[in-house]
Every structure is written in structure tokens, then in C-alpha cells.
PDB file of C-alpha atoms in Angstrom:
ATOM      1  CA  MET A   1      18.371-154.677 117.798  1.00  0.00           C
ATOM      2  CA  LYS A   2      17.269-154.257 114.178  1.00  0.00           C
ATOM      3  CA  VAL A   3      19.661-152.243 112.021  1.00  0.00           C
ATOM      4  CA  GLN A   4      17.812-149.970 109.614  1.00  0.00           C
ATOM      5  CA  MET A   5      20.460-149.541 106.906  1.00  0.00           C
ATOM      6  CA  THR A   6      22.513-152.515 105.695  1.00  0.00           C
ATOM      7  CA  SER A   7      24.275-151.019 102.668  1.00  0.00           C
ATOM      8  CA  TRP A   8      25.599-147.649 101.576  1.00  0.00           C
ATOM      9  CA  SER A   9      27.073-146.422  98.296  1.00  0.00           C
ATOM     10  CA  SER A  10      28.284-143.187  96.781  1.00  0.00           C
ATOM     11  CA  TRP A  11      30.226-141.690  93.898  1.00  0.00           C
ATOM     12  CA  ARG A  12      32.054-139.442  96.390  1.00  0.00           C
ATOM     13  CA  SER A  13      34.034-139.744  99.607  1.00  0.00           C
ATOM     14  CA  LYS A  14      31.629-140.083 102.498  1.00  0.00           C
ATOM     15  CA  GLU A  15      31.327-141.215 106.108  1.00  0.00           C
ATOM     16  CA  VAL A  16      28.659-143.839 106.822  1.00  0.00           C
ATOM     17  CA  LEU A  17      27.241-144.610 110.259  1.00  0.00           C
ATOM     18  CA  VAL A  18      27.334-148.409 110.616  1.00  0.00           C
ATOM     19  CA  ARG A  19      26.714-149.015 114.313  1.00  0.00           C
ATOM     20  CA  GLU A  20      23.380-148.136 115.900  1.00  0.00           C
ATOM     21  CA  ALA A  21      23.310-146.637 119.406  1.00  0.00           C
ATOM     22  CA  GLY A  22      23.572-149.370 122.022  1.00  0.00           C
ATOM     23  CA  GLU A  23      25.168-151.964 119.718  1.00  0.00           C
ATOM     24  CA  THR A  24      28.386-153.642 120.831  1.00  0.00           C
ATOM     25  CA  GLY A  25      30.851-156.099 119.313  1.00  0.00           C
ATOM     26  CA  PRO A  26      32.594-156.314 115.936  1.00  0.00           C
ATOM     27  CA  ILE A  27      30.603-155.895 112.704  1.00  0.00           C
ATOM     28  CA  PRO A  28      31.502-157.779 109.486  1.00  0.00           C
ATOM     29  CA  LEU A  29      31.398-155.642 106.330  1.00  0.00           C
ATOM     30  CA  GLN A  30      32.043-156.083 102.620  1.00  0.00           C
ATOM     31  CA  ILE A  31      33.477-153.163 100.652  1.00  0.00           C
ATOM     32  CA  ARG A  32      33.355-153.007  96.850  1.00  0.00           C
ATOM     33  CA  GLY A  33      35.709-150.582  95.133  1.00  0.00           C
ATOM     34  CA  VAL A  34      35.355-148.705  91.843  1.00  0.00           C
ATOM     35  CA  PHE A  35      36.772-149.388  88.389  1.00  0.00           C
ATOM     36  CA  GLY A  36      39.896-147.302  87.712  1.00  0.00           C
ATOM     37  CA  ALA A  37      40.487-145.991  91.242  1.00  0.00           C
ATOM     38  CA  SER A  38      41.095-147.064  94.811  1.00  0.00           C
ATOM     39  CA  VAL A  39      38.925-146.760  97.898  1.00  0.00           C
ATOM     40  CA  VAL A  40      40.348-146.406 101.402  1.00  0.00           C
ATOM     41  CA  ALA A  41      37.960-147.013 104.295  1.00  0.00           C
ATOM     42  CA  TYR A  42      38.893-145.961 107.840  1.00  0.00           C
ATOM     43  CA  ALA A  43      37.167-147.288 110.951  1.00  0.00           C
ATOM     44  CA  ALA A  44      36.058-144.150 112.793  1.00  0.00           C
ATOM     45  CA  GLN A  45      34.540-143.242 116.144  1.00  0.00           C
ATOM     46  CA  ARG A  46      32.359-140.171 115.771  1.00  0.00           C
ATOM     47  CA  THR A  47      31.071-138.229 118.754  1.00  0.00           C
ATOM     48  CA  ASP A  48      29.291-134.874 118.833  1.00  0.00           C
ATOM     49  CA  SER A  49      32.627-133.044 118.971  1.00  0.00           C
ATOM     50  CA  THR A  50      35.362-135.345 117.595  1.00  0.00           C
ATOM     51  CA  VAL A  51      36.230-138.044 115.078  1.00  0.00           C
ATOM     52  CA  ALA A  52      38.968-140.582 115.847  1.00  0.00           C
ATOM     53  CA  GLN A  53      40.220-142.840 113.042  1.00  0.00           C
ATOM     54  CA  GLY A  54      41.427-146.393 113.499  1.00  0.00           C
ATOM     55  CA  VAL A  55      42.394-149.252 111.212  1.00  0.00           C
ATOM     56  CA  SER A  56      42.207-148.650 107.445  1.00  0.00           C
ATOM     57  CA  TYR A  57      41.364-150.935 104.533  1.00  0.00           C
ATOM     58  CA  ARG A  58      42.321-150.323 100.867  1.00  0.00           C
ATOM     59  CA  ILE A  59      40.404-151.738  97.920  1.00  0.00           C
ATOM     60  CA  TRP A  60      41.987-151.456  94.465  1.00  0.00           C
ATOM     61  CA  ASN A  61      39.820-151.176  91.372  1.00  0.00           C
ATOM     62  CA  ALA A  62      36.403-152.849  91.455  1.00  0.00           C
ATOM     63  CA  GLY A  63      37.477-155.612  93.836  1.00  0.00           C
ATOM     64  CA  LYS A  64      35.613-156.709  96.947  1.00  0.00           C
ATOM     65  CA  ARG A  65      37.076-157.047 100.407  1.00  0.00           C
ATOM     66  CA  ARG A  66      35.541-158.355 103.611  1.00  0.00           C
ATOM     67  CA  VAL A  67      36.619-156.513 106.747  1.00  0.00           C
ATOM     68  CA  ILE A  68      35.639-156.032 110.373  1.00  0.00           C
ATOM     69  CA  LEU A  69      34.511-152.793 112.001  1.00  0.00           C
ATOM     70  CA  PRO A  70      35.969-153.308 115.494  1.00  0.00           C
ATOM     71  CA  ALA A  71      33.898-152.735 118.620  1.00  0.00           C
ATOM     72  CA  GLY A  72      34.471-149.188 119.800  1.00  0.00           C
ATOM     73  CA  TYR A  73      34.047-147.708 116.315  1.00  0.00           C
ATOM     74  CA  ASN A  74      30.687-146.608 114.952  1.00  0.00           C
ATOM     75  CA  SER A  75      31.299-145.477 111.386  1.00  0.00           C
ATOM     76  CA  LEU A  76      33.373-145.987 108.266  1.00  0.00           C
ATOM     77  CA  ASP A  77      35.014-142.993 106.580  1.00  0.00           C
ATOM     78  CA  VAL A  78      35.273-143.973 102.893  1.00  0.00           C
ATOM     79  CA  GLU A  79      37.679-142.008 100.671  1.00  0.00           C
ATOM     80  CA  ARG A  80      37.695-142.361  96.900  1.00  0.00           C
ATOM     81  CA  ARG A  81      41.215-141.825  95.516  1.00  0.00           C
ATOM     82  CA  SER A  82      42.657-141.423  92.058  1.00  0.00           C
ATOM     83  CA  VAL A  83      45.367-143.740  90.798  1.00  0.00           C
ATOM     84  CA  GLY A  84      48.173-142.799  88.485  1.00  0.00           C
ATOM     85  CA  SER A  85      48.896-139.396  86.967  1.00  0.00           C
ATOM     86  CA  SER A  86      45.545-139.005  85.194  1.00  0.00           C
ATOM     87  CA  GLY A  87      43.752-137.823  88.337  1.00  0.00           C
ATOM     88  CA  SER A  88      40.734-139.965  87.443  1.00  0.00           C
ATOM     89  CA  THR A  89      38.682-141.146  90.408  1.00  0.00           C
ATOM     90  CA  GLY A  90      37.237-144.061  88.508  1.00  0.00           C
ATOM     91  CA  ILE A  91      33.852-145.116  87.193  1.00  0.00           C
ATOM     92  CA  GLY A  92      30.890-146.133  89.320  1.00  0.00           C
ATOM     93  CA  PRO A  93      30.010-145.933  92.998  1.00  0.00           C
ATOM     94  CA  TRP A  94      31.734-147.730  95.865  1.00  0.00           C
ATOM     95  CA  LYS A  95      29.520-149.845  98.109  1.00  0.00           C
ATOM     96  CA  VAL A  96      29.696-150.924 101.765  1.00  0.00           C
ATOM     97  CA  THR A  97      27.433-153.774 102.887  1.00  0.00           C
ATOM     98  CA  ARG A  98      26.848-154.819 106.471  1.00  0.00           C
ATOM     99  CA  LEU A  99      26.907-158.616 106.557  1.00  0.00           C
ATOM    100  CA  ALA A 100      24.473-160.631 108.642  1.00  0.00           C
ATOM    101  CA  ASP A 101      25.825-163.656 110.522  1.00  0.00           C
ATOM    102  CA  GLU A 102      24.288-165.982 107.924  1.00  0.00           C
ATOM    103  CA  ASP A 103      26.300-164.159 105.206  1.00  0.00           C
ATOM    104  CA  VAL A 104      29.585-165.030 106.950  1.00  0.00           C
ATOM    105  CA  SER A 105      30.790-168.632 106.614  1.00  0.00           C
ATOM    106  CA  LEU A 106      31.164-170.606 109.823  1.00  0.00           C
ATOM    107  CA  ALA A 107      34.779-171.709 110.420  1.00  0.00           C
ATOM    108  CA  VAL A 108      34.485-175.521 110.195  1.00  0.00           C
ATOM    109  CA  GLY A 109      36.344-178.376 108.496  1.00  0.00           C
ATOM    110  CA  GLN A 110      38.730-177.591 105.671  1.00  0.00           C
ATOM    111  CA  MET A 111      38.548-174.223 103.922  1.00  0.00           C
ATOM    112  CA  ALA A 112      40.573-172.293 101.355  1.00  0.00           C
ATOM    113  CA  GLY A 113      40.376-168.805  99.982  1.00  0.00           C
ATOM    114  CA  ARG A 114      42.037-165.879  98.266  1.00  0.00           C
ATOM    115  CA  GLY A 115      42.570-162.416  99.625  1.00  0.00           C
ATOM    116  CA  PRO A 116      41.196-160.996 102.838  1.00  0.00           C
ATOM    117  CA  TRP A 117      38.238-162.977 104.156  1.00  0.00           C
ATOM    118  CA  VAL A 118      36.061-163.090 107.258  1.00  0.00           C
ATOM    119  CA  LEU A 119      34.908-166.297 108.970  1.00  0.00           C
ATOM    120  CA  ARG A 120      32.576-166.668 111.947  1.00  0.00           C
ATOM    121  CA  LEU A 121      33.526-168.589 115.097  1.00  0.00           C
ATOM    122  CA  ALA A 122      30.591-170.156 116.928  1.00  0.00           C
ATOM    123  CA  ASP A 123      30.220-170.459 120.688  1.00  0.00           C
ATOM    124  CA  GLY A 124      31.759-173.471 122.263  1.00  0.00           C
ATOM    125  CA  SER A 125      35.052-175.132 122.958  1.00  0.00           C
ATOM    126  CA  ALA A 126      38.419-174.005 121.665  1.00  0.00           C
ATOM    127  CA  LYS A 127      39.320-174.846 118.065  1.00  0.00           C
ATOM    128  CA  THR A 128      42.715-175.646 116.594  1.00  0.00           C
ATOM    129  CA  LEU A 129      43.411-173.852 113.308  1.00  0.00           C
ATOM    130  CA  ARG A 130      46.116-175.133 110.986  1.00  0.00           C
ATOM    131  CA  VAL A 131      46.844-172.376 108.481  1.00  0.00           C
ATOM    132  CA  VAL A 132      49.050-172.388 105.382  1.00  0.00           C
ATOM    133  CA  TRP A 133      49.690-168.904 103.997  1.00  0.00           C
ATOM    134  CA  ASN A 134      50.362-168.320 100.278  1.00  0.00           C
ATOM    135  CA  GLN A 135      51.116-171.979  99.565  1.00  0.00           C
ATOM    136  CA  GLY A 136      53.859-171.895 102.217  1.00  0.00           C
ATOM    137  CA  LYS A 137      55.836-169.189 100.389  1.00  0.00           C
ATOM    138  CA  SER A 138      55.119-166.042 102.426  1.00  0.00           C
ATOM    139  CA  PRO A 139      53.353-165.139 105.683  1.00  0.00           C
ATOM    140  CA  GLY A 140      49.776-163.940 106.108  1.00  0.00           C
ATOM    141  CA  CYS A 141      47.819-162.438 108.969  1.00  0.00           C
ATOM    142  CA  LEU A 142      45.084-163.880 111.192  1.00  0.00           C
ATOM    143  CA  THR A 143      43.195-161.496 113.473  1.00  0.00           C
ATOM    144  CA  LEU A 144      40.545-162.550 115.994  1.00  0.00           C
ATOM    145  CA  PHE A 145      37.710-160.154 116.828  1.00  0.00           C
ATOM    146  CA  ARG A 146      35.983-161.466 119.932  1.00  0.00           C
ATOM    147  CA  ALA A 147      32.279-160.752 120.352  1.00  0.00           C
ATOM    148  CA  ASP A 148      32.886-158.924 123.633  1.00  0.00           C
ATOM    149  CA  SER A 149      36.135-157.041 122.934  1.00  0.00           C
ATOM    150  CA  GLY A 150      37.231-153.834 121.273  1.00  0.00           C
ATOM    151  CA  THR A 151      40.013-154.129 118.728  1.00  0.00           C
ATOM    152  CA  GLY A 152      41.215-157.267 117.007  1.00  0.00           C
ATOM    153  CA  GLU A 153      43.910-159.514 118.416  1.00  0.00           C
ATOM    154  CA  GLU A 154      46.548-160.550 115.863  1.00  0.00           C
ATOM    155  CA  LEU A 155      47.242-164.259 116.384  1.00  0.00           C
ATOM    156  CA  SER A 156      49.647-165.034 113.538  1.00  0.00           C
ATOM    157  CA  GLU A 157      53.425-164.758 113.700  1.00  0.00           C
ATOM    158  CA  PRO A 158      54.889-162.252 111.199  1.00  0.00           C
ATOM    159  CA  GLU A 159      57.447-164.648 109.665  1.00  0.00           C
ATOM    160  CA  HIS A 160      55.478-167.907 109.672  1.00  0.00           C
ATOM    161  CA  THR A 161      54.128-169.401 106.453  1.00  0.00           C
ATOM    162  CA  GLN A 162      52.416-172.295 108.292  1.00  0.00           C
ATOM    163  CA  GLU A 163      50.903-172.047 111.758  1.00  0.00           C
ATOM    164  CA  THR A 164      48.826-173.880 114.336  1.00  0.00           C
ATOM    165  CA  ILE A 165      46.699-171.513 116.418  1.00  0.00           C
ATOM    166  CA  ARG A 166      44.097-172.203 119.148  1.00  0.00           C
ATOM    167  CA  VAL A 167      41.027-169.959 119.341  1.00  0.00           C
ATOM    168  CA  ALA A 168      37.652-169.926 121.089  1.00  0.00           C
ATOM    169  CA  GLY A 169      34.437-168.249 119.953  1.00  0.00           C
ATOM    170  CA  PRO A 170      32.201-166.483 119.589  1.00  0.00           C
ATOM    171  CA  GLY A 171      33.728-163.931 117.270  1.00  0.00           C
ATOM    172  CA  TYR A 172      35.143-163.371 113.795  1.00  0.00           C
ATOM    173  CA  LEU A 173      38.414-164.361 112.144  1.00  0.00           C
ATOM    174  CA  LEU A 174      39.950-162.032 109.552  1.00  0.00           C
ATOM    175  CA  LEU A 175      42.391-163.930 107.303  1.00  0.00           C
ATOM    176  CA  ASP A 176      44.560-161.697 105.135  1.00  0.00           C
ATOM    177  CA  ALA A 177      46.807-163.249 102.465  1.00  0.00           C
ATOM    178  CA  ARG A 178      46.834-163.700  98.687  1.00  0.00           C
ATOM    179  CA  ARG A 179      45.958-167.378  99.344  1.00  0.00           C
ATOM    180  CA  TRP A 180      45.249-169.340 102.480  1.00  0.00           C
ATOM    181  CA  THR A 181      44.157-172.826 103.484  1.00  0.00           C
ATOM    182  CA  LEU A 182      42.647-173.616 106.835  1.00  0.00           C
ATOM    183  CA  ASP A 183      42.029-176.915 108.610  1.00  0.00           C
ATOM    184  CA  ILE A 184      39.828-176.560 111.697  1.00  0.00           C
ATOM    185  CA  ALA A 185      39.787-179.278 114.360  1.00  0.00           C
TER     186      ALA A 185
END
């Protein structure tokens, strides 16, 4: 199914419909914040009569963050918030971009990154992931979003700074730590 809109932006808080009718599975997104403020984006399921909110993502200042809209949610409710006592809501618009599969790196070989990041798992046999969080100093979080499931499945242990985890695709991995290294076998 062809998705008509692949990016949305605004100077105000706004809900954006990401999932087209009939679509299933998780959707990778990139959110860019605004200079001098924060943006909080909530996964939401909108029906004709109700709105249910799910997982939330916060982006400080003009940073970028890759996230996953879990299956079962169809929109993103983006709130622009002031920081500090000034009450300023920042300068510039926020932007949400729906990422195509080719925009998301395939999880292969050795990889390293900073901050939250999304990787794509291809079809096929199980993979072994060796992860080092924050140079072995503090834990991170690894969540698997399977192509055929609803919410993400957290695979990392809360106190571990190094882990070995087995996963099978297809789906997406959301790695969340200041720094991470990944060796995929």
C-alpha cells in the first residue's frame, strides 16, 4: 500500500495520522525537535469516538530521534513544550518523518551509535546480538518490534551493561542508550 504523506511538521502541538487504513506492523519514524524547547510525541490510537495514548518519546532542543510507532497505533500526538521559566516554546517547527525500509540500516556485522536508534532485522534465521551499553558503564534498552506483533518486546536486562541476545526477523530493533556497540553474528 502506498502511503500518501511521509512527513509532517508544525509550529504548534498537533496530532498526525501516520498509519493508513489496512496497514499493519510497526512503523519507523524520525522526530526532529525545535531549538529552545522540547517535543513530546505520544503513540495514539484514534477511533471515531476515542483516543488512547501509548508509549511516549521526548526530544530535547533541535535533536533528532528515531522511534517506532507500534502496530495497533495509527497516529502520533506531538506536543510542543516550553523549557525553563521563560515559557518560550522555542524557534522553528518540529518535524516527523516516516522512514522507508531503505532509510533504516540493516542490522549486520559490527555497528556503533549514539542515542536512540532503529535498525532493521531481515527475514531469516536467528541472529546473536552482542551489545555493550555506554562503554560498559551503565545499562541501555533493546526493544524488538516484530513485523506481525503489536507492542515492542523489551529484550535487555535492566542492570546489564553488556548482553548477548538472540533475535529473529523480520522486524525492527530500537536501541536506546547514550552510546552502544553491537556485534551481530
